[in-house]
Amino acid sequence: MNKPELLAPAGSFEKAKEAFIYGADAVYCGTGALSLRSRAEVNNEELAKTIEYAHSLGKKVYTTINIYAPDNVYDDIKEQVKMLDKLRVDAIIVSDGGVVDIIKEIAPNIPIHISTQANTLSSHTAKFWQKNGASRIILSREMNKNDIKNLINNIPKELETEIFIHGAICWAYSGRCYLSDFLANRNANLGDCAQSCRWAYNVYLEEKNNPGNIMPIEDDQNGTYILSSKDLCLIRRVPDIIDMGITSLKIEGRLKSEYYVASIVNVYRNAIDDYIKDPKNYDYKKYLSELNKVKTRGLTEFFFEDKNNKDYQEYEGKQYNPEYEYGAQVIEYNENKSTIKIGNKLTVGDKMEILIPNKIEVKEFTIDKMYDVETDEEIETVNPGKLDQSVKIKLPIKCKEGWMIRRKK
Ligand code: SF4
């Protein structure tokens, strides 16, 4: 059984660091306006730092140039490719055939991964991309498991495959959508989506011959969320996915927080490793219960089992987990008083959970005392008033820098 790569989003160096602490094998990030996540771009200096850090751990960094590019941006693309080559990036994620050609010409040693935006649905298209220089295909999210199996069985062994296993999905066909452009003047196809499909809408019925007589349909005080999709979650299907021989399992969310990245990566790291160690006893429920502590919307398996699945819309617009929130991050461990950077208001008596890398079980504890980092005086409450607000507490186990602590609300 081949162990697949676990690939995490990294909208910043700090997020990449968290992803690696919690077990990601590789991260992907955007590079300037040439990526489809222009708001989650990593500047060149940060990218260089991320790549150097990843390589020191034996891990990888992929970057995106996955816009559909008009002629007037090709000079920028050439410069970007030269810079990525110098930084020794491990692959570039691309959608457009023109960009593929430029990479082959300028930096033939950089592996090319075909973005999910290119909507590869068949072994024919996968082979086309391989002939044209691709080493990996990020499959279309609209495929089910039989489509994926069929594709893998009909492509050369050395052609790698990658699928999304967790995170937001589009109401439209994989990002081919003008809703955000139309409503917010922000173009999803240039990486600037305002996620207009998640907004609350009022829906009315108006009879054509009786203008002005407007009748609302099925909405409550929040309006209605008829366009909002649930989040993809394939934790139950990890055994199928590994058995199929998919090369890389990808988590969506370059705009998500460090806490989110750490939590989701840790769950999938454990799920993959546990299944490989002991395939007969894979029990997805313990992983799902951890994912449920951080989910932002309802979860769906989308089309993985069944293309006729209709359970992927979040009509209630549920956005936040009501029971848990980000608490703090360990800055420096000390047996008696560890320094933690807080993410939300903390008060003596709060119930907390430490996320332990490579372990699905969290360590629960209650804050019994807190100390001001500067004066060392005992305090009752601390608010995230200023940037990097820290406090000292006693931690129940030995922790390392970067470990995440969750707060039970
Ligand atoms: S508005 Fe929604 S469906 Fe359209 S691209 Fe953005 S996230 Fe996808």
Coordinates of N, CA and C in Angstrom, one line a residue, residues 82-266:
K82 N 10.9 32.4 -13.6 CA 12.4 32.5 -13.4 C 12.7 32.6 -11.9
M83 N 11.9 33.4 -11.2 CA 12.1 33.5 -9.8 C 11.8 32.2 -9.0
L84 N 10.7 31.5 -9.4 CA 10.4 30.2 -8.8 C 11.5 29.2 -9.0
D85 N 12.1 29.2 -10.2 CA 13.2 28.3 -10.5 C 14.4 28.6 -9.6
K86 N 14.7 29.9 -9.4 CA 15.8 30.2 -8.5 C 15.5 29.8 -7.1
L87 N 14.3 29.9 -6.7 CA 13.9 29.5 -5.3 C 13.8 28.0 -5.1
R88 N 13.9 27.3 -6.1 CA 13.8 25.8 -6.1 C 12.5 25.3 -5.6
V89 N 11.4 25.9 -6.1 CA 10.1 25.4 -5.8 C 9.9 24.0 -6.3
D90 N 9.1 23.2 -5.6 CA 9.0 21.8 -6.0 C 8.0 21.5 -7.1
A91 N 7.1 22.4 -7.4 CA 6.2 22.2 -8.6 C 5.4 23.5 -8.7
I92 N 4.9 23.7 -9.9 CA 4.0 24.9 -10.2 C 2.7 24.3 -10.6
I93 N 1.6 24.8 -10.0 CA 0.2 24.4 -10.3 C -0.3 25.3 -11.4
V94 N -0.7 24.8 -12.5 CA -1.1 25.5 -13.7 C -2.4 25.1 -14.3
S95 N -3.2 26.0 -14.9 CA -4.4 25.6 -15.6 C -4.3 25.8 -17.1
D96 N -3.5 26.7 -17.5 CA -3.5 27.2 -18.9 C -2.4 26.6 -19.7
G97 N -2.7 26.1 -20.9 CA -1.7 25.5 -21.7 C -0.5 26.4 -22.1
G98 N -0.8 27.7 -22.3 CA 0.2 28.7 -22.6 C 1.2 28.8 -21.5
V99 N 0.7 28.7 -20.2 CA 1.6 28.8 -19.1 C 2.5 27.6 -19.0
V100 N 1.9 26.4 -19.3 CA 2.6 25.2 -19.3 C 3.8 25.3 -20.2
D101 N 3.6 25.8 -21.4 CA 4.6 26.0 -22.4 C 5.8 26.9 -21.9
I102 N 5.4 28.0 -21.3 CA 6.4 28.9 -20.7 C 7.3 28.2 -19.7
I103 N 6.7 27.5 -18.8 CA 7.5 26.8 -17.8 C 8.4 25.8 -18.4
K104 N 7.9 25.0 -19.4 CA 8.8 24.1 -20.1 C 10.0 24.8 -20.8
E105 N 9.7 26.0 -21.3 CA 10.8 26.7 -22.0 C 11.8 27.3 -21.0
I106 N 11.3 27.9 -20.0 CA 12.2 28.7 -19.1 C 12.7 27.8 -17.9
A107 N 11.9 26.9 -17.4 CA 12.4 26.2 -16.2 C 12.0 24.7 -16.4
P108 N 12.6 24.0 -17.4 CA 12.2 22.6 -17.7 C 12.3 21.6 -16.5
N109 N 13.0 22.0 -15.5 CA 13.2 21.1 -14.4 C 12.1 21.2 -13.3
I110 N 11.3 22.2 -13.4 CA 10.2 22.4 -12.4 C 9.0 21.5 -12.8
P111 N 8.6 20.5 -11.9 CA 7.5 19.7 -12.3 C 6.2 20.6 -12.4
I112 N 5.3 20.1 -13.3 CA 4.1 20.9 -13.6 C 2.9 20.1 -13.1
H113 N 2.1 20.7 -12.2 CA 0.9 20.0 -11.8 C -0.3 20.8 -12.4
I114 N -1.2 20.0 -13.0 CA -2.4 20.6 -13.7 C -3.5 20.9 -12.6
S115 N -3.8 22.2 -12.5 CA -4.8 22.6 -11.5 C -6.2 22.0 -11.7
T116 N -6.9 21.9 -10.6 CA -8.3 21.5 -10.7 C -9.1 22.4 -11.5
Q117 N -8.7 23.7 -11.6 CA -9.4 24.6 -12.5 C -9.4 24.2 -13.9
A118 N -8.5 23.3 -14.3 CA -8.5 22.8 -15.7 C -9.5 21.7 -15.9
N119 N -10.2 21.3 -14.8 CA -11.3 20.4 -14.9 C -11.0 19.1 -15.6
T120 N -9.9 18.4 -15.3 CA -9.6 17.1 -15.9 C -10.5 16.0 -15.3
L121 N -11.3 15.4 -16.2 CA -12.3 14.4 -15.8 C -12.0 13.0 -16.4
S122 N -11.0 12.9 -17.3 CA -10.9 11.7 -18.0 C -9.4 11.3 -18.1
S123 N -9.1 10.0 -18.4 CA -7.8 9.5 -18.6 C -7.2 10.1 -19.9
H124 N -8.1 10.4 -20.9 CA -7.7 11.0 -22.1 C -7.1 12.4 -21.9
T125 N -7.8 13.2 -21.1 CA -7.3 14.5 -20.9 C -6.0 14.4 -20.0
A126 N -6.0 13.5 -19.0 CA -4.8 13.4 -18.2 C -3.6 13.0 -19.1
K127 N -3.8 12.1 -20.0 CA -2.7 11.7 -20.9 C -2.2 12.9 -21.8
F128 N -3.2 13.7 -22.2 CA -2.9 14.8 -23.0 C -2.0 15.8 -22.3
W129 N -2.3 16.0 -21.0 CA -1.5 16.9 -20.2 C -0.1 16.3 -19.9
Q130 N -0.1 15.0 -19.8 CA 1.3 14.3 -19.5 C 2.1 14.5 -20.8
K131 N 1.5 14.3 -22.0 CA 2.3 14.4 -23.2 C 2.8 15.9 -23.3
N132 N 2.1 16.8 -22.7 CA 2.5 18.2 -22.8 C 3.3 18.7 -21.6
G133 N 3.8 17.8 -20.8 CA 4.7 18.2 -19.8 C 4.3 18.0 -18.4
A134 N 3.0 17.6 -18.1 CA 2.6 17.6 -16.7 C 3.1 16.3 -16.0
S135 N 3.4 16.4 -14.7 CA 3.8 15.2 -14.0 C 2.7 14.8 -13.0
R136 N 1.8 15.7 -12.8 CA 0.7 15.4 -11.8 C -0.6 16.1 -12.3
I137 N -1.8 15.4 -12.1 CA -3.1 16.0 -12.4 C -3.9 16.2 -11.2
I138 N -4.3 17.4 -10.9 CA -5.2 17.6 -9.7 C -6.6 17.4 -10.3
L139 N -7.3 16.3 -9.9 CA -8.5 15.9 -10.6 C -9.7 16.9 -10.3
S140 N -10.6 16.9 -11.2 CA -11.8 17.7 -11.1 C -12.6 17.2 -9.9
R141 N -13.1 18.2 -9.1 CA -13.8 17.8 -7.9 C -15.2 17.2 -8.2
E142 N -15.6 17.2 -9.5 CA -16.9 16.7 -9.8 C -16.9 15.2 -10.1
M143 N -15.7 14.6 -9.9 CA -15.6 13.1 -10.2 C -16.1 12.3 -9.0
N144 N -16.7 11.1 -9.3 CA -16.9 10.2 -8.2 C -15.8 9.2 -8.1
K145 N -15.9 8.3 -7.1 CA -14.8 7.3 -7.0 C -14.6 6.4 -8.1
N146 N -15.7 6.0 -8.8 CA -15.5 5.1 -10.0 C -14.8 5.8 -11.1
D147 N -15.2 7.1 -11.3 CA -14.5 7.9 -12.3 C -13.0 7.9 -12.0
I148 N -12.7 8.2 -10.7 CA -11.3 8.3 -10.3 C -10.5 7.0 -10.5
K149 N -11.2 5.9 -10.1 CA -10.5 4.6 -10.2 C -10.2 4.3 -11.7
N150 N -11.2 4.6 -12.5 CA -11.1 4.3 -14.0 C -10.0 5.1 -14.6
L151 N -9.9 6.4 -14.1 CA -8.8 7.3 -14.7 C -7.5 6.7 -14.3
I152 N -7.3 6.4 -13.0 CA -6.0 5.9 -12.5 C -5.6 4.6 -13.2
N153 N -6.6 3.7 -13.5 CA -6.3 2.5 -14.2 C -5.9 2.7 -15.6
N154 N -6.1 3.8 -16.2 CA -5.9 4.0 -17.6 C -4.9 5.1 -17.9
I155 N -4.1 5.5 -16.9 CA -3.0 6.4 -17.2 C -1.7 5.7 -16.8
P156 N -0.5 6.2 -17.4 CA 0.8 5.6 -17.0 C 1.0 5.8 -15.5
K157 N 1.7 4.8 -15.0 CA 1.9 4.7 -13.5 C 2.6 5.9 -13.0
E158 N 3.6 6.5 -13.8 CA 4.4 7.6 -13.3 C 3.6 8.9 -13.3
L159 N 2.4 9.0 -13.9 CA 1.6 10.2 -13.9 C 0.9 10.3 -12.5
E160 N 1.2 11.3 -11.7 CA 0.6 11.4 -10.4 C -0.8 12.0 -10.4
T161 N -1.6 11.6 -9.4 CA -2.9 12.2 -9.2 C -3.1 12.8 -7.9
E162 N -3.9 13.8 -7.8 CA -4.2 14.5 -6.5 C -5.7 14.8 -6.5
I163 N -6.3 14.7 -5.3 CA -7.7 15.1 -5.1 C -7.9 15.9 -3.9
F164 N -8.9 16.7 -3.9 CA -9.3 17.5 -2.7 C -10.0 16.5 -1.7
I165 N -9.6 16.6 -0.5 CA -10.3 15.7 0.5 C -11.1 16.5 1.5
H166 N -10.8 17.8 1.7 CA -11.4 18.6 2.7 C -11.4 20.1 2.4
G167 N -12.5 20.7 2.7 CA -12.6 22.2 2.5 C -13.7 22.7 1.7
A168 N -13.8 24.0 1.4 CA -14.9 24.6 0.7 C -15.0 24.1 -0.7
I169 N -16.2 24.0 -1.1 CA -16.5 23.6 -2.6 C -17.3 24.8 -3.2
C170 N -17.3 24.8 -4.5 CA -18.1 25.9 -5.2 C -19.5 25.4 -5.4
W171 N -20.4 26.4 -5.4 CA -21.7 26.1 -5.8 C -21.7 25.9 -7.3
A172 N -20.8 26.6 -8.0 CA -20.7 26.5 -9.5 C -19.7 25.4 -9.8
Y173 N -19.5 25.1 -11.1 CA -18.6 24.0 -11.5 C -17.2 24.5 -11.2
S174 N -16.6 24.0 -10.2 CA -15.2 24.3 -9.8 C -14.7 25.6 -10.2
G175 N -15.3 26.6 -9.7 CA -14.8 28.0 -9.8 C -15.1 28.7 -11.1
R176 N -15.8 28.0 -12.0 CA -16.2 28.7 -13.3 C -17.5 29.4 -13.0
C177 N -17.3 30.6 -12.5 CA -18.4 31.3 -11.9 C -18.3 32.8 -12.0
Y178 N -19.4 33.5 -12.3 CA -19.3 34.9 -12.4 C -20.1 35.6 -11.3
L179 N -20.6 34.9 -10.4 CA -21.5 35.5 -9.3 C -20.8 36.6 -8.6
S180 N -19.5 36.3 -8.1 CA -18.8 37.3 -7.4 C -18.4 38.5 -8.3
D181 N -18.1 38.2 -9.5 CA -17.7 39.3 -10.4 C -18.9 40.2 -10.6
F182 N -20.1 39.6 -10.8 CA -21.3 40.3 -11.1 C -21.8 41.1 -9.9
L183 N -21.7 40.5 -8.7 CA -22.3 41.2 -7.5 C -21.3 42.0 -6.7
A184 N -20.0 41.7 -6.8 CA -19.0 42.4 -6.0 C -17.8 42.9 -6.8
N185 N -17.9 42.8 -8.1 CA -16.8 43.2 -9.0 C -15.5 42.6 -8.6
R186 N -15.6 41.3 -8.1 CA -14.4 40.6 -7.8 C -14.4 39.3 -8.6
N187 N -13.4 39.1 -9.4 CA -13.5 38.0 -10.4 C -12.9 36.7 -9.8
A188 N -13.8 35.7 -9.7 CA -13.3 34.4 -9.1 C -12.3 33.7 -10.0
N189 N -12.4 34.0 -11.3 CA -11.4 33.4 -12.3 C -10.1 34.1 -12.3
L190 N -10.0 35.2 -11.5 CA -8.7 35.8 -11.3 C -8.3 35.7 -9.8
G191 N -8.9 34.7 -9.1 CA -8.5 34.5 -7.7 C -9.0 35.5 -6.7
D192 N -10.1 36.2 -7.1 CA -10.5 37.3 -6.2 C -11.9 37.1 -5.7
C193 N -12.3 35.8 -5.6 CA -13.7 35.5 -5.3 C -14.2 36.1 -3.9
A194 N -15.3 36.8 -3.9 CA -15.9 37.3 -2.6 C -16.8 36.3 -1.9
Q195 N -16.8 35.1 -2.4 CA -17.6 34.0 -1.9 C -19.1 34.4 -1.8
S196 N -19.6 35.1 -2.9 CA -21.0 35.6 -2.9 C -22.0 34.5 -2.8
C197 N -21.6 33.3 -3.1 CA -22.6 32.2 -2.9 C -22.9 31.9 -1.4
R198 N -22.0 32.4 -0.5 CA -22.3 32.1 0.9 C -23.1 33.2 1.5
W199 N -23.4 34.3 0.8 CA -24.2 35.4 1.4 C -25.6 35.0 1.6
A200 N -26.3 35.7 2.5 CA -27.7 35.5 2.7 C -28.5 36.3 1.7
Y201 N -29.5 35.6 1.1 CA -30.3 36.3 0.0 C -31.7 36.3 0.4
N202 N -32.4 37.4 0.0 CA -33.9 37.4 0.1 C -34.4 37.0 -1.3
V203 N -35.3 36.0 -1.3 CA -35.9 35.5 -2.6 C -37.3 35.9 -2.6
Y204 N -37.7 36.6 -3.7 CA -39.1 37.0 -3.9 C -39.7 36.4 -5.1
L205 N -41.0 36.4 -5.1 CA -41.8 36.0 -6.3 C -42.6 37.2 -6.7
E206 N -42.6 37.5 -7.9 CA -43.4 38.7 -8.4 C -44.1 38.3 -9.6
E207 N -45.4 38.4 -9.6 CA -46.2 38.0 -10.8 C -46.0 39.1 -11.9
K208 N -45.6 38.7 -13.1 CA -45.3 39.6 -14.1 C -46.3 40.7 -14.4
N209 N -47.6 40.3 -14.4 CA -48.7 41.2 -14.7 C -49.1 42.0 -13.5
N210 N -48.5 41.8 -12.4 CA -48.9 42.5 -11.1 C -47.6 43.0 -10.4
P211 N -46.9 43.9 -11.1 CA -45.6 44.4 -10.6 C -45.7 45.1 -9.2
G212 N -44.8 44.8 -8.4 CA -44.9 45.5 -7.1 C -45.5 44.6 -6.0
N213 N -46.2 43.6 -6.4 CA -46.8 42.7 -5.4 C -45.8 41.6 -5.2
I214 N -44.9 41.8 -4.2 CA -43.7 41.0 -4.0 C -44.0 40.0 -2.9
M215 N -43.8 38.7 -3.2 CA -44.0 37.7 -2.2 C -42.7 37.0 -1.8
P216 N -42.3 37.1 -0.5 CA -41.0 36.4 -0.2 C -41.2 34.9 -0.2
I217 N -40.2 34.1 -0.5 CA -40.2 32.7 -0.4 C -39.2 32.1 0.5
E218 N -39.7 31.2 1.4 CA -38.8 30.4 2.2 C -37.6 31.1 2.8
D219 N -37.7 32.2 3.5 CA -36.6 32.8 4.2 C -37.0 33.1 5.6
D220 N -36.0 33.2 6.5 CA -36.2 33.6 7.9 C -35.6 34.9 8.1
Q221 N -35.3 35.2 9.4 CA -34.7 36.5 9.7 C -33.4 36.7 9.1
N222 N -32.7 35.6 8.7 CA -31.4 35.7 8.1 C -31.4 35.7 6.6
G223 N -32.6 35.7 6.0 CA -32.7 35.5 4.6 C -32.7 34.0 4.3
T224 N -32.0 33.7 3.1 CA -31.9 32.3 2.8 C -30.5 32.1 2.2
Y225 N -30.0 30.9 2.3 CA -28.6 30.6 1.8 C -28.7 29.6 0.6
I226 N -29.6 29.9 -0.3 CA -29.8 28.9 -1.4 C -28.6 28.6 -2.2
L227 N -27.6 29.4 -2.2 CA -26.4 29.2 -3.1 C -25.2 28.6 -2.3
S228 N -25.3 28.5 -1.0 CA -24.1 28.2 -0.2 C -23.9 26.7 -0.1
S229 N -22.7 26.2 -0.5 CA -22.4 24.8 -0.4 C -21.8 24.4 1.0
K230 N -22.0 23.2 1.4 CA -21.3 22.7 2.6 C -19.8 22.5 2.3
D231 N -19.1 22.1 3.3 CA -17.6 21.9 3.1 C -17.4 20.4 2.8
L232 N -16.5 20.2 1.8 CA -16.2 18.8 1.5 C -15.4 18.1 2.7
C233 N -15.8 16.8 2.9 CA -15.1 16.1 4.0 C -15.1 14.6 3.6
L234 N -13.9 14.1 3.2 CA -13.8 12.7 2.8 C -13.1 11.8 3.9
I235 N -13.3 12.2 5.1 CA -12.6 11.4 6.2 C -13.0 9.9 6.2
R236 N -14.4 9.7 6.0 CA -14.9 8.3 6.0 C -14.3 7.5 4.8
R237 N -13.9 8.2 3.7 CA -13.4 7.5 2.5 C -11.9 7.4 2.4
V238 N -11.2 7.8 3.5 CA -9.7 7.7 3.4 C -9.3 6.3 3.0
P239 N -9.8 5.2 3.5 CA -9.4 3.9 3.0 C -9.6 3.7 1.5
D240 N -10.7 4.0 1.0 CA -10.9 3.9 -0.5 C -9.9 4.7 -1.3
I241 N -9.7 5.9 -0.8 CA -8.8 6.9 -1.5 C -7.3 6.3 -1.5
I242 N -6.9 5.8 -0.3 CA -5.5 5.2 -0.3 C -5.5 3.9 -1.2
D243 N -6.5 3.1 -1.1 CA -6.5 1.9 -1.9 C -6.5 2.1 -3.4
M244 N -7.1 3.2 -3.8 CA -7.1 3.6 -5.2 C -5.7 4.0 -5.7
G245 N -4.8 4.4 -4.8 CA -3.5 4.7 -5.2 C -3.3 6.2 -5.6
I246 N -4.2 7.1 -5.1 CA -4.0 8.5 -5.4 C -2.7 9.0 -4.7
T247 N -2.0 9.8 -5.5 CA -0.7 10.3 -5.0 C -0.8 11.3 -3.9
S248 N -1.7 12.2 -3.9 CA -1.7 13.3 -3.0 C -3.1 13.7 -2.6
L249 N -3.3 13.9 -1.3 CA -4.6 14.3 -0.7 C -4.5 15.7 -0.2
K250 N -5.4 16.5 -0.8 CA -5.2 18.0 -0.6 C -6.3 18.6 0.2
I251 N -5.9 19.5 1.1 CA -6.9 20.2 2.0 C -7.0 21.6 1.4
E252 N -8.2 22.1 1.3 CA -8.5 23.4 0.7 C -8.3 24.5 1.8
G253 N -8.0 25.7 1.4 CA -8.1 26.8 2.4 C -6.9 27.6 2.6
R254 N -6.4 28.3 1.6 CA -5.2 29.2 1.8 C -5.6 30.4 2.6
L255 N -6.9 30.7 2.7 CA -7.3 31.9 3.5 C -7.7 31.5 4.9
K256 N -7.7 30.3 5.2 CA -8.1 29.8 6.5 C -6.9 30.1 7.5
S257 N -7.3 30.1 8.8 CA -6.3 30.4 9.9 C -5.3 29.3 10.2
E258 N -4.2 29.7 10.9 CA -3.2 28.7 11.3 C -3.9 27.6 12.1
Y259 N -4.8 28.0 13.0 CA -5.5 27.0 13.9 C -6.3 26.0 13.0
Y260 N -7.0 26.5 12.0 CA -7.7 25.7 11.1 C -6.8 24.7 10.4
V261 N -5.7 25.2 9.8 CA -4.8 24.3 9.1 C -4.2 23.3 10.0
A262 N -3.8 23.7 11.2 CA -3.2 22.7 12.2 C -4.2 21.6 12.5
S263 N -5.4 22.0 12.8 CA -6.5 21.1 13.3 C -6.8 20.0 12.2
I264 N -7.0 20.5 11.0 CA -7.5 19.6 9.9 C -6.3 18.7 9.5
V265 N -5.1 19.3 9.4 CA -3.9 18.5 9.0 C -3.7 17.4 10.0
N266 N -3.8 17.7 11.3 CA -3.5 16.7 12.3 C -4.5 15.5 12.2

